[in-house]
Amino acid sequence: MISFEHKPGTKIVYASTDCFDTEGFAVVPEVASRDDISQLSALCDELDICGAGSRNLLQLDWVKRLAAAISEHPEIRSLLPPDARAVQCTYFLKTADKNWLVPLHRDRSIPVQEQFAATDWTGWSRKEGTWFAVPPDRVLRQLVAVRLHLEENSADNGALEVLPGSHRNSAGSGSRIACPVPAGGALVMKPSILHASSRLSSGRRRVLHFLYGPASLPAPAQWAYSI
């Protein structure tokens, strides 16, 4: 299966945990090898997906193994909470026929096992058979997303733009910066950072977007899935 052999000397943007906590994102250029990408491409091409993606990939065995391998990558592991678990994997597919613009936003909803009554859990919705809700800030602060790119992610194919440090305040300030990622690289980010992406101008863009969170949630909440 996927090896994810770590290459000594791999560089990471914002290498220290302190910088990641402050800026809210980091780019790890070499996470998956060419062989890994070839295998992942074939597996993604076999997915029975309607539309531009799916939120429920963590139910698949190969995605579970991939989530575990990513969390053990030295540079990524250093950016995750000590008890981090993979709790969701979303597959995004942008092509000329499936092309969209995403304005500045924050990812705040998380997948939970069932709906419940609690004043500090809001924004309930049902997507692809799973309940989603916006948790309290103390939970949001513990979340980390890892976006593994199967193609080079440049300005021409919808590279994500982020507002550095905006995960730490409600309004955000400063200017957006683009986050180009090579094929096989990963963008690691706080989901609550303000981020956006443009439409494709060429090629296609495939991303496996993993969400990692604490091993358990405040009662009565439970993760829909946890690896």
XYZ file of C-alpha atoms in Angstrom:
227
model
C 0.000 0.000 0.000
C 1.139 3.590 0.441
C 4.642 3.848 1.867
C 4.959 7.515 2.845
C 8.661 7.041 3.403
C 9.977 10.212 4.983
C 12.770 11.907 3.077
C 15.460 13.430 5.312
C 15.893 17.110 4.637
C 12.253 17.761 3.754
C 11.565 21.455 4.208
C 8.493 22.855 5.870
C 7.211 26.406 5.683
C 6.731 27.800 9.196
C 8.686 24.851 10.576
C 8.091 25.455 14.273
C 4.875 24.712 16.103
C 4.953 28.250 17.494
C 4.804 29.744 13.985
C 2.053 27.351 12.942
C 0.000 28.302 15.988
C 0.516 31.984 15.164
C 0.089 31.937 11.374
C -2.458 29.117 11.209
C -0.977 27.225 8.248
C 2.118 25.435 6.955
C 3.146 23.768 3.696
C 4.933 20.402 3.747
C 6.202 19.940 0.159
C 7.123 16.233 0.217
C 4.591 13.990 1.911
C 3.729 11.412 -0.764
C 6.097 9.932 -3.357
C 5.346 9.588 -7.070
C 4.426 5.951 -6.493
C 2.100 6.986 -3.661
C 0.429 9.563 -5.897
C 0.002 7.017 -8.678
C -1.738 4.609 -6.283
C -3.898 7.338 -4.782
C -4.881 8.619 -8.227
C -6.068 5.172 -9.252
C -8.038 4.751 -6.015
C -9.667 8.169 -6.355
C -10.599 7.476 -9.978
C -12.511 4.406 -8.752
C -14.647 6.422 -6.336
C -18.348 6.578 -7.135
C -18.706 10.319 -6.643
C -21.555 12.504 -7.834
C -20.656 16.152 -8.173
C -17.440 17.746 -6.977
C -16.559 15.430 -4.097
C -17.631 13.600 -0.960
C -17.305 14.128 2.794
C -17.489 10.454 3.776
C -14.233 8.904 2.592
C -13.014 8.019 6.080
C -15.271 4.962 5.962
C -12.993 3.399 3.309
C -10.182 1.103 4.463
C -7.511 2.643 2.242
C -8.427 6.128 3.466
C -8.172 4.967 7.086
C -4.667 3.658 6.415
C -3.752 6.861 4.616
C -5.024 8.993 7.504
C -2.865 7.040 9.944
C 0.201 7.304 7.688
C -0.200 11.059 7.277
C -0.485 11.574 11.032
C 2.842 9.757 11.490
C 4.738 11.936 9.003
C 7.351 13.705 11.187
C 6.620 17.275 10.097
C 2.852 16.824 10.153
C 2.846 14.963 13.458
C 4.575 17.941 15.076
C 1.624 20.160 14.103
C -1.127 17.864 15.414
C -2.414 17.698 18.995
C -0.826 14.839 21.005
C -4.054 12.799 21.035
C -5.139 13.662 17.477
C -7.499 11.342 15.611
C -8.620 11.513 11.996
C -12.330 12.334 12.112
C -13.169 13.145 8.479
C -11.813 12.909 4.946
C -13.304 14.970 2.140
C -12.393 14.462 -1.508
C -12.412 17.595 -3.665
C -12.335 17.296 -7.450
C -12.098 20.408 -9.613
C -12.152 20.070 -13.402
C -13.257 22.223 -16.326
C -16.749 20.725 -15.907
C -16.755 20.852 -12.093
C -15.359 24.263 -11.388
C -16.237 26.696 -8.646
C -15.113 29.774 -6.756
C -14.922 29.676 -2.954
C -15.030 33.087 -1.215
C -13.319 33.774 2.104
C -14.757 31.518 4.782
C -13.905 29.395 7.809
C -14.469 25.646 8.167
C -16.302 25.304 11.473
C -18.719 22.368 11.186
C -17.628 18.932 12.369
C -19.210 15.473 11.887
C -20.881 13.992 14.967
C -22.694 10.743 15.674
C -26.098 12.209 16.446
C -27.934 15.456 17.051
C -28.372 16.630 20.643
C -29.555 19.678 22.567
C -26.775 21.997 23.769
C -26.692 25.780 23.614
C -22.997 25.946 22.690
C -23.400 23.620 19.675
C -24.985 25.432 16.736
C -25.567 25.324 12.983
C -26.912 21.784 12.809
C -27.158 20.216 9.350
C -27.437 16.779 7.769
C -25.035 16.025 4.898
C -24.570 12.692 3.120
C -26.285 10.923 6.010
C -24.091 12.474 8.734
C -24.907 15.127 11.324
C -22.722 18.254 11.349
C -22.585 21.057 13.914
C -20.430 24.018 14.913
C -18.785 23.130 18.242
C -17.640 25.486 21.021
C -14.423 27.439 20.484
C -12.521 25.171 22.874
C -13.089 22.328 20.397
C -12.422 24.404 17.269
C -9.022 25.440 18.616
C -7.930 21.787 18.704
C -8.747 21.005 15.063
C -6.137 20.694 12.309
C -6.786 20.042 8.608
C -4.302 18.361 6.263
C -4.903 18.833 2.542
C -2.960 16.268 0.484
C -2.629 17.364 -3.153
C -2.544 14.844 -6.004
C -1.616 17.525 -8.555
C 0.538 20.603 -8.300
C -1.625 23.308 -6.772
C -0.611 26.618 -8.352
C -2.270 29.929 -9.132
C -3.588 28.336 -12.343
C -5.513 25.553 -10.646
C -7.200 27.073 -7.652
C -4.441 27.362 -5.069
C -5.865 28.086 -1.654
C -5.437 31.623 -0.355
C -5.294 32.247 3.388
C -5.360 35.250 5.675
C -2.463 34.506 8.061
C -3.362 34.594 11.732
C -7.095 35.007 11.097
C -7.908 31.831 13.051
C -7.051 33.787 16.215
C -9.541 36.632 15.723
C -13.012 37.111 14.331
C -12.365 39.832 11.759
C -8.957 38.983 10.346
C -6.518 41.582 9.066
C -3.762 41.966 6.507
C -3.676 40.534 2.994
C -4.388 37.102 1.580
C -1.452 35.005 0.478
C -1.555 32.088 -1.956
C -0.391 28.662 -0.787
C 1.039 26.784 -3.796
C 1.582 23.103 -3.037
C 3.473 20.620 -5.245
C 1.994 17.252 -6.194
C 2.392 14.975 -3.191
C 2.677 17.909 -0.805
C 0.291 18.960 1.925
C -1.156 22.191 3.205
C -1.662 21.921 6.961
C -4.013 24.527 8.403
C -6.278 25.508 11.239
C -9.775 25.026 9.769
C -10.997 28.297 11.285
C -8.417 30.349 9.341
C -10.042 32.546 6.694
C -9.381 30.917 3.323
C -10.601 31.028 -0.273
C -9.863 29.545 -3.689
C -10.431 30.607 -7.288
C -11.758 28.715 -10.280
C -9.476 26.527 -12.350
C -7.950 28.009 -15.456
C -6.327 24.754 -16.596
C -5.899 21.088 -15.695
C -7.623 19.579 -12.695
C -7.218 19.724 -8.934
C -7.730 16.737 -6.639
C -7.347 17.100 -2.893
C -7.823 14.659 -0.031
C -8.765 16.898 2.882
C -8.303 15.247 6.284
C -9.637 16.693 9.524
C -7.879 15.756 12.768
C -9.322 16.462 16.193
C -9.081 15.414 19.843
C -9.705 11.766 20.704
C -12.968 12.641 22.431
C -15.475 15.486 22.419
C -17.250 17.112 25.385
C -20.252 14.967 26.382
C -22.738 14.236 24.970
C -21.027 14.800 21.610
C -19.276 11.911 19.875
C -17.398 11.828 16.587
C -19.258 10.234 13.694
C -15.980 8.462 12.823
C -12.617 8.427 14.567
C -9.402 6.719 13.414
